[in-house]
Amino acid sequence: MAASVREGLPQELRRQSQYLTHKVFNSFHSETEMLRYIFRLQNKDLSLVNSMIPLGSCTMKLNATSEMLPVTWPEFSKIHPFAPSDQTQGYLTMIKRLEAQLAEITGFQGVSLQPNAGSQGEYAGLLVIRKYHQKRGEAHRDVCLIPQSAHGTNPASAAMAGMKIVVVACDAQGNVDVADLKSKAETHSKNLSAFMITYPSTHGVFEEAITEICEIIHQHGGQVYMDGANMNAQVGLCRPGDFGPDVCHLNLHKTFCIPHGGGGPGMGPIAVKSHLVSFLPSHPVVNMQIKDGIGPISAAPWGSASILPIPYVYICLMGTEGLKRATEVAILNANYIAHRLDPHFPVLYKGSHGRVAHECIVDLRQLKATSGVEVEDVAKRLMDYGFHAPTVSFPVPGT
Ligand SMILES: *Cc1c(COP(=O)(O)O)cnc(C)c1O
């Protein structure tokens, strides 16, 4: 059988080059050798077992073991994504409850748990916006405004969704330059599809003009996409649905405790206002009761569903008061760090009251100029003390 399959391959498609040549593929020939090799790899993994992992806005939440235990239960880990629904009633109950919790937290009316990452949420959300314009007979709307301060995934997702990207400037404080936004929204008024904004911004500040910014976009017929990766500065204190955006994604692997940073699977659900609910991701195999859905944006109807018990347990254990307190403590911690370091290593961006949001950017460019010590050196020195280095040189080089 194997031979006949190989025979079927056209001559020109047959591989000529060597493959699997790395010695790792030819070194471990006994079970014990293999066992030791895998254990050596495991020992190189840096996790909560060894250290805190302060990856900027990303991994600021405790990945509690109690939240992760259910992931190992066969009831969650051994279900096929297309198992008949009469076998997945418990799963569906959890999914519905989690959707309702996330809708309440964001102040939106609909949630899709299909996207597997924040970036995939952006892509899905922009397709939802595109479909909304199409349904209103405005399919020509294809311009996406994106501020300079945006995470790289924003323009990448807009390009994937077939939109034309127009960059909006930021001012010296790191905020969106509202005058520039106004003029670009006017210039592209007829074709304006969406504006993507990260709130609080990647610069670590709450954009004070957020409501006005959303109004400007709406006046020109556009929709506002909020990148919710920094939602841990808002949960329980304020809700995107109350101040303007039409769609946002949540990084469950950032704000809601799914471990990441070591490269585990993520979840980037989107939440939408009621006028967009009927366009959420749907699925050709599983009827998700979505009328004009954009179709599937990942293979399984609820993405990486097996890790959803983590955010679900986190939200249930924390409760309303606990979630709010976690946000308050996150903001307090970031401001403590900013305040203590600022006299020695200037904090690059602050709000009008001299405060930051949930994270801050420490500027080491002056230190490099005067001493030659640069961000990589500080990162490596932190590692000497067992701390995984924080994000370096993003979004500003040398910080
Ligand atoms: C992490 C992040 C993203 C992308 O999310 P992924 O899950 O890594 O795809 C987008 N925007 C911001 C601001 C982020 O921090």
Coordinates of C-alpha atoms and ligand atoms in Angstrom, one line a residue:
M1 CA 0.0 0.0 0.0
A2 CA 2.7 2.5 1.1
A3 CA 4.7 1.6 -2.0
S4 CA 1.8 2.1 -4.3
V5 CA 1.1 5.5 -2.8
R6 CA 4.7 6.5 -3.4
E7 CA 4.5 5.3 -7.0
G8 CA 1.6 7.6 -7.5
L9 CA 3.7 10.7 -7.0
P10 CA 4.8 12.5 -10.2
Q11 CA 8.5 12.3 -10.7
E12 CA 9.0 16.1 -10.6
L13 CA 7.3 16.3 -7.2
R14 CA 9.5 13.7 -5.5
R15 CA 11.8 15.1 -2.9
Q16 CA 15.5 15.2 -3.8
S17 CA 16.9 16.9 -0.8
Q18 CA 17.8 15.3 2.5
Y19 CA 15.4 15.6 5.4
L20 CA 15.3 15.3 9.2
T21 CA 19.1 15.7 9.1
H22 CA 19.4 17.4 12.5
K23 CA 21.1 15.1 15.0
V24 CA 18.2 15.3 17.3
F25 CA 16.3 13.0 14.9
N26 CA 19.0 10.4 14.9
S27 CA 20.4 10.4 18.5
F28 CA 17.9 8.8 20.8
H29 CA 17.4 5.2 20.0
S30 CA 16.2 3.8 23.3
E31 CA 13.2 4.6 25.4
T32 CA 15.5 5.8 28.2
E33 CA 17.4 8.1 25.9
M34 CA 14.1 9.5 24.6
L35 CA 12.8 9.9 28.2
R36 CA 15.9 11.8 29.3
Y37 CA 15.8 14.0 26.2
I38 CA 12.2 15.0 26.7
F39 CA 12.8 15.7 30.4
R40 CA 15.8 17.9 29.5
L41 CA 13.5 19.9 27.3
Q42 CA 10.9 20.1 30.0
N43 CA 13.5 21.5 32.4
K44 CA 14.2 24.4 30.0
D45 CA 10.6 25.6 30.2
L46 CA 10.2 28.7 32.3
S47 CA 6.9 28.8 34.0
L48 CA 5.2 29.9 37.2
V49 CA 6.9 26.9 38.8
N50 CA 10.2 28.8 38.6
S51 CA 9.5 32.5 38.3
M52 CA 7.2 35.4 37.6
I53 CA 6.9 36.2 33.9
P54 CA 6.2 40.0 33.6
L55 CA 5.4 40.2 30.0
G56 CA 4.0 43.8 29.9
S57 CA 0.2 43.9 29.7
C58 CA 0.1 40.3 28.7
T59 CA 0.7 37.9 31.5
M60 CA -0.2 40.0 34.6
K61 CA -2.6 37.5 36.0
L62 CA -1.9 34.6 38.3
N63 CA -2.3 31.3 36.4
A64 CA -3.7 29.5 39.4
T65 CA -3.4 25.7 39.5
S66 CA -7.0 25.5 40.7
E67 CA -8.1 27.2 37.5
M68 CA -6.2 24.8 35.3
L69 CA -7.1 21.5 36.9
P70 CA -10.3 21.0 35.0
V71 CA -8.4 21.2 31.7
T72 CA -7.0 17.8 32.4
W73 CA -10.5 16.2 33.0
P74 CA -11.4 13.9 30.2
E75 CA -14.9 15.5 30.1
F76 CA -13.2 18.6 28.7
S77 CA -10.0 17.3 27.1
K78 CA -11.3 14.3 25.3
I79 CA -14.4 15.7 23.5
H80 CA -14.2 16.0 19.7
P81 CA -15.1 19.5 18.4
F82 CA -17.8 17.9 16.2
A83 CA -19.2 15.5 18.8
P84 CA -23.1 15.5 18.6
S85 CA -24.6 18.1 20.8
D86 CA -26.4 15.6 23.0
Q87 CA -22.9 14.5 24.2
T88 CA -21.7 18.0 24.9
Q89 CA -24.5 19.5 27.0
G90 CA -22.1 20.3 29.9
Y91 CA -19.6 21.9 27.6
L92 CA -22.3 24.0 26.0
T93 CA -23.6 25.1 29.4
M94 CA -20.1 26.3 30.3
I95 CA -19.7 28.1 26.9
K96 CA -23.1 29.9 27.3
R97 CA -22.3 31.0 30.8
L98 CA -18.8 32.2 29.8
E99 CA -20.3 34.1 26.8
A100 CA -22.8 35.8 29.2
Q101 CA -20.0 36.7 31.7
L102 CA -17.9 38.2 28.9
A103 CA -20.8 40.1 27.5
E104 CA -21.5 41.6 31.0
I105 CA -17.9 42.5 31.5
T106 CA -17.6 44.3 28.2
G107 CA -21.1 45.8 28.1
F108 CA -21.7 44.2 24.7
Q109 CA -24.7 42.0 23.5
G110 CA -23.0 39.2 21.6
V111 CA -19.8 37.1 22.0
S112 CA -18.1 34.7 19.7
L113 CA -15.7 32.2 21.3
Q114 CA -14.4 31.0 17.9
P115 CA -11.1 33.1 17.4
N116 CA -8.0 31.4 18.8
A117 CA -5.9 34.5 19.4
G118 CA -6.3 38.3 19.8
S119 CA -5.0 38.7 16.2
Q120 CA -7.7 36.2 15.0
G121 CA -10.3 38.2 16.9
E122 CA -9.2 41.3 15.1
Y123 CA -9.5 39.6 11.8
A124 CA -13.0 38.2 12.7
G125 CA -14.2 41.5 14.1
L126 CA -13.1 43.4 10.9
L127 CA -14.9 40.8 8.8
V128 CA -18.0 41.4 10.9
I129 CA -17.7 45.1 10.3
R130 CA -17.2 44.5 6.5
K131 CA -20.3 42.3 6.4
Y132 CA -22.3 45.0 8.3
H133 CA -21.4 47.6 5.6
Q134 CA -22.2 45.1 2.8
K135 CA -25.6 44.4 4.3
R136 CA -26.3 48.1 4.3
G137 CA -25.4 48.4 0.7
E138 CA -22.1 50.1 1.5
A139 CA -19.7 47.4 0.4
H140 CA -17.4 50.1 -0.9
R141 CA -16.3 51.1 2.6
D142 CA -12.8 49.7 2.9
V143 CA -10.6 52.2 4.7
C144 CA -9.3 51.3 8.1
L145 CA -7.8 54.1 10.2
I146 CA -5.1 52.9 12.7
P147 CA -3.0 55.0 15.1
Q148 CA 0.8 54.9 15.0
S149 CA 0.8 53.4 18.5
A150 CA -1.1 50.2 17.5
H151 CA 0.2 46.7 18.0
G152 CA 1.6 45.2 14.8
T153 CA -1.3 42.8 14.6
N154 CA -3.8 45.6 13.9
P155 CA -2.6 46.6 10.5
A156 CA -1.8 43.0 9.6
S157 CA -5.4 42.0 10.4
A158 CA -6.8 44.9 8.5
A159 CA -4.7 43.9 5.5
M160 CA -5.9 40.3 5.8
A161 CA -9.5 41.6 5.9
G162 CA -9.0 43.3 2.6
M163 CA -9.0 46.9 4.0
K164 CA -6.9 49.9 3.0
I165 CA -4.8 51.1 5.9
V166 CA -4.5 54.8 6.7
V167 CA -2.2 55.7 9.7
V168 CA -3.3 58.3 12.3
A169 CA -0.6 60.3 14.1
C170 CA 0.0 60.3 17.9
D171 CA 0.9 63.4 19.9
A172 CA 4.0 63.8 22.2
Q173 CA 2.1 62.3 25.1
G174 CA 1.4 59.1 23.1
N175 CA -2.3 59.9 22.6
V176 CA -4.1 59.7 19.3
D177 CA -3.8 63.1 17.6
V178 CA -7.5 64.0 17.5
A179 CA -7.0 66.8 14.9
D180 CA -5.2 64.3 12.6
L181 CA -7.9 61.7 13.2
K182 CA -10.6 64.3 12.3
S183 CA -9.0 65.3 9.1
K184 CA -8.3 61.7 8.0
A185 CA -11.9 60.7 8.8
E186 CA -13.2 63.6 6.7
T187 CA -10.8 62.8 3.8
H188 CA -12.0 59.2 3.8
S189 CA -15.6 59.8 4.9
K190 CA -17.2 58.1 2.0
N191 CA -15.1 55.0 2.2
L192 CA -14.5 54.8 6.0
S193 CA -15.0 51.3 7.2
A194 CA -13.4 51.1 10.6
F195 CA -11.0 52.6 13.2
M196 CA -8.9 50.4 15.4
I197 CA -8.0 51.7 18.8
T198 CA -6.2 50.0 21.7
Y199 CA -7.7 51.2 25.0
P200 CA -5.8 51.8 27.3
S201 CA -3.1 52.2 24.7
T202 CA 0.0 50.2 24.1
H203 CA 1.8 53.3 25.6
G204 CA 0.1 52.5 28.9
V205 CA -2.2 55.5 29.1
F206 CA -6.0 55.9 29.2
E207 CA -6.8 57.8 26.0
E208 CA -8.9 60.7 27.5
A209 CA -10.6 61.5 24.2
I210 CA -11.8 58.0 23.7
T211 CA -15.6 59.0 23.6
E212 CA -15.0 61.9 21.3
I213 CA -12.8 59.7 19.0
C214 CA -15.6 57.1 18.7
E215 CA -18.1 59.8 17.9
I216 CA -16.0 61.2 15.1
I217 CA -15.8 57.8 13.5
H218 CA -19.5 57.1 13.9
Q219 CA -20.3 60.5 12.3
H220 CA -18.5 59.4 9.2
G221 CA -20.3 56.1 9.0
G222 CA -17.4 54.0 10.4
Q223 CA -17.3 51.3 13.1
V224 CA -14.9 51.3 16.0
Y225 CA -12.9 48.2 16.7
M226 CA -11.3 48.2 20.2
D227 CA -8.3 46.1 20.7
G228 CA -9.1 44.8 24.2
A229 CA -5.7 43.2 24.9
N230 CA -5.3 45.6 27.8
M231 CA -8.7 44.9 29.3
N232 CA -7.2 44.1 32.6
A233 CA -7.1 47.9 33.2
Q234 CA -10.9 48.0 32.8
V235 CA -12.6 44.8 34.0
G236 CA -15.2 45.8 36.7
L237 CA -14.4 49.5 36.5
C238 CA -15.7 50.4 33.0
R239 CA -17.1 48.7 29.9
P240 CA -16.2 49.4 26.3
G241 CA -19.9 48.9 25.4
D242 CA -20.7 52.1 27.4
F243 CA -18.3 54.5 25.8
G244 CA -18.3 54.0 22.1
P245 CA -16.7 50.9 20.5
D246 CA -18.8 48.5 18.4
V247 CA -16.5 45.4 18.6
C248 CA -13.7 44.4 20.8
H249 CA -11.6 41.3 21.3
L250 CA -10.5 39.9 24.6
N251 CA -7.3 38.0 25.1
L252 CA -8.4 35.2 27.5
H253 CA -4.7 34.3 27.6
K254 CA -3.9 37.7 29.0
T255 CA -6.7 39.2 31.1
F256 CA -8.4 35.9 32.0
C257 CA -5.6 33.7 33.2
I258 CA -4.9 31.2 30.4
P259 CA -1.1 30.7 30.7
H260 CA 0.8 32.2 27.8
G261 CA 4.2 33.6 27.1
G262 CA 5.6 30.1 26.8
G263 CA 3.6 29.6 23.6
G264 CA 0.5 27.8 24.8
P265 CA -2.8 28.0 23.0
G266 CA -4.8 31.2 23.3
M267 CA -8.3 32.4 23.0
G268 CA -9.3 35.7 21.5
P269 CA -13.1 35.9 21.6
I270 CA -14.9 39.0 20.2
A271 CA -17.7 40.9 21.8
V272 CA -20.1 43.0 19.6
K273 CA -23.0 45.5 20.0
S274 CA -26.4 44.2 19.1
H275 CA -26.4 45.6 15.5
L276 CA -23.5 43.2 14.7
V277 CA -24.6 40.0 16.5
S278 CA -26.1 38.4 13.4
F279 CA -22.8 38.6 11.6
L280 CA -20.6 36.8 14.2
P281 CA -18.5 33.8 13.1
S282 CA -20.7 30.8 12.2
H283 CA -19.8 27.2 11.1
P284 CA -20.7 24.9 8.2
V285 CA -20.8 21.8 10.3
V286 CA -22.3 23.0 13.6
N287 CA -25.5 25.1 13.6
M288 CA -24.6 28.1 15.8
Q289 CA -27.9 29.9 15.3
I290 CA -26.3 32.9 13.5
K291 CA -28.3 34.3 10.6
D292 CA -25.9 36.2 8.4
G293 CA -22.6 35.0 9.9
I294 CA -19.2 35.6 8.3
G295 CA -18.6 31.9 8.2
P296 CA -15.8 30.1 10.1
I297 CA -12.6 31.8 11.0
S298 CA -11.1 28.7 12.7
A299 CA -11.6 25.0 12.2
A300 CA -13.6 24.3 15.4
P301 CA -16.9 26.1 16.2
W302 CA -15.7 27.3 19.6
G303 CA -11.9 27.6 18.9
S304 CA -9.7 26.1 21.5
A305 CA -12.7 25.2 23.7
S306 CA -10.7 22.8 25.9
I307 CA -8.9 25.7 27.7
L308 CA -12.1 27.7 28.4
P309 CA -12.5 26.2 31.9
I310 CA -9.6 28.4 32.9
P311 CA -11.2 31.8 32.4
Y312 CA -14.6 30.3 33.5
V313 CA -13.2 29.1 36.8
Y314 CA -11.2 32.4 37.2
I315 CA -14.4 34.6 36.7
C316 CA -16.5 32.4 39.0
L317 CA -13.9 32.2 41.7
M318 CA -13.2 36.0 41.6
G319 CA -16.8 37.1 41.4
T320 CA -17.8 40.7 40.7
E321 CA -16.0 42.2 43.6
G322 CA -12.8 40.2 43.1
L323 CA -12.5 41.0 39.4
K324 CA -12.9 44.7 40.2
R325 CA -10.3 44.5 42.9
A326 CA -7.8 42.7 40.6
T327 CA -8.1 45.6 38.1
E328 CA -7.6 48.1 40.9
V329 CA -4.5 46.3 42.1
A330 CA -3.1 46.0 38.6
I331 CA -3.4 49.7 38.1
L332 CA -2.0 50.4 41.6
N333 CA 1.0 48.1 41.0
A334 CA 1.8 49.7 37.6
N335 CA 1.7 53.1 39.2
Y336 CA 3.8 52.0 42.1
I337 CA 6.5 50.7 39.7
A338 CA 6.2 53.8 37.6
H339 CA 6.5 56.1 40.6
R340 CA 9.4 54.3 42.2
L341 CA 11.4 54.1 39.0
D342 CA 10.6 57.4 37.4
P343 CA 13.3 59.5 39.2
H344 CA 16.0 57.1 38.0
F345 CA 14.7 55.7 34.8
P346 CA 12.1 58.1 33.3
V347 CA 8.6 56.7 32.5
L348 CA 8.0 57.6 28.9
Y349 CA 4.2 58.3 28.8
K350 CA 1.8 59.4 31.5
G351 CA -1.8 60.6 31.6
S352 CA -2.7 64.2 32.5
H353 CA -2.6 63.4 36.2
G354 CA 0.9 61.9 36.0
R355 CA -0.5 58.4 36.3
V356 CA -0.3 55.3 34.0
A357 CA -2.8 52.6 33.3
H358 CA -2.0 49.0 33.9
E359 CA 1.6 49.1 32.6
C360 CA 4.3 51.6 31.9
I361 CA 7.2 52.1 29.5
V362 CA 10.6 52.7 31.2
D363 CA 12.9 54.7 29.0
L364 CA 16.5 53.5 29.1
R365 CA 17.8 55.4 26.1
Q366 CA 19.4 58.1 28.3
L367 CA 21.1 55.4 30.4
K368 CA 22.5 53.9 27.3
A369 CA 23.8 57.3 26.1
T370 CA 25.6 58.0 29.5
S371 CA 26.8 54.5 30.5
G372 CA 26.5 52.2 27.5
V373 CA 24.2 49.9 29.5
E374 CA 21.1 49.1 27.4
V375 CA 17.8 47.4 27.7
E376 CA 19.2 44.0 26.7
D377 CA 21.8 44.3 29.5
V378 CA 19.1 45.1 32.1
A379 CA 16.9 42.2 30.7
K380 CA 19.9 39.8 31.1
R381 CA 20.7 41.0 34.6
L382 CA 17.1 40.4 35.7
M383 CA 17.5 36.9 34.4
D384 CA 20.6 36.5 36.6
Y385 CA 18.2 37.0 39.5
G386 CA 15.6 34.5 38.1
F387 CA 13.2 37.1 36.7
H388 CA 12.0 36.6 33.1
A389 CA 12.6 39.9 31.5
P390 CA 9.7 42.2 30.8
T391 CA 8.9 43.1 27.2
V392 CA 11.8 45.1 25.7
S393 CA 11.8 47.6 22.8
F394 CA 8.1 47.4 22.2
P395 CA 6.3 49.6 21.3
V396 CA 9.3 52.0 21.6
P397 CA 12.9 50.9 20.7
G398 CA 15.3 51.2 23.6
T399 CA 12.7 51.1 26.3
Ligands
LIG1 C1 -1.2 40.6 22.5 C2 -1.8 41.7 21.8 C3 -2.4 41.5 20.5 C4 -2.4 40.1 19.8 O1 -3.0 39.1 20.5 P1 -2.5 37.6 20.2 O2 -3.4 36.8 21.1 O3 -1.0 37.5 20.6 O4 -2.7 37.4 18.8 C5 -3.0 42.6 19.9 N1 -3.0 43.8 20.4 C6 -2.3 44.0 21.6 C7 -2.3 45.4 22.2 C8 -1.7 43.0 22.3 O5 -1.1 43.3 23.5

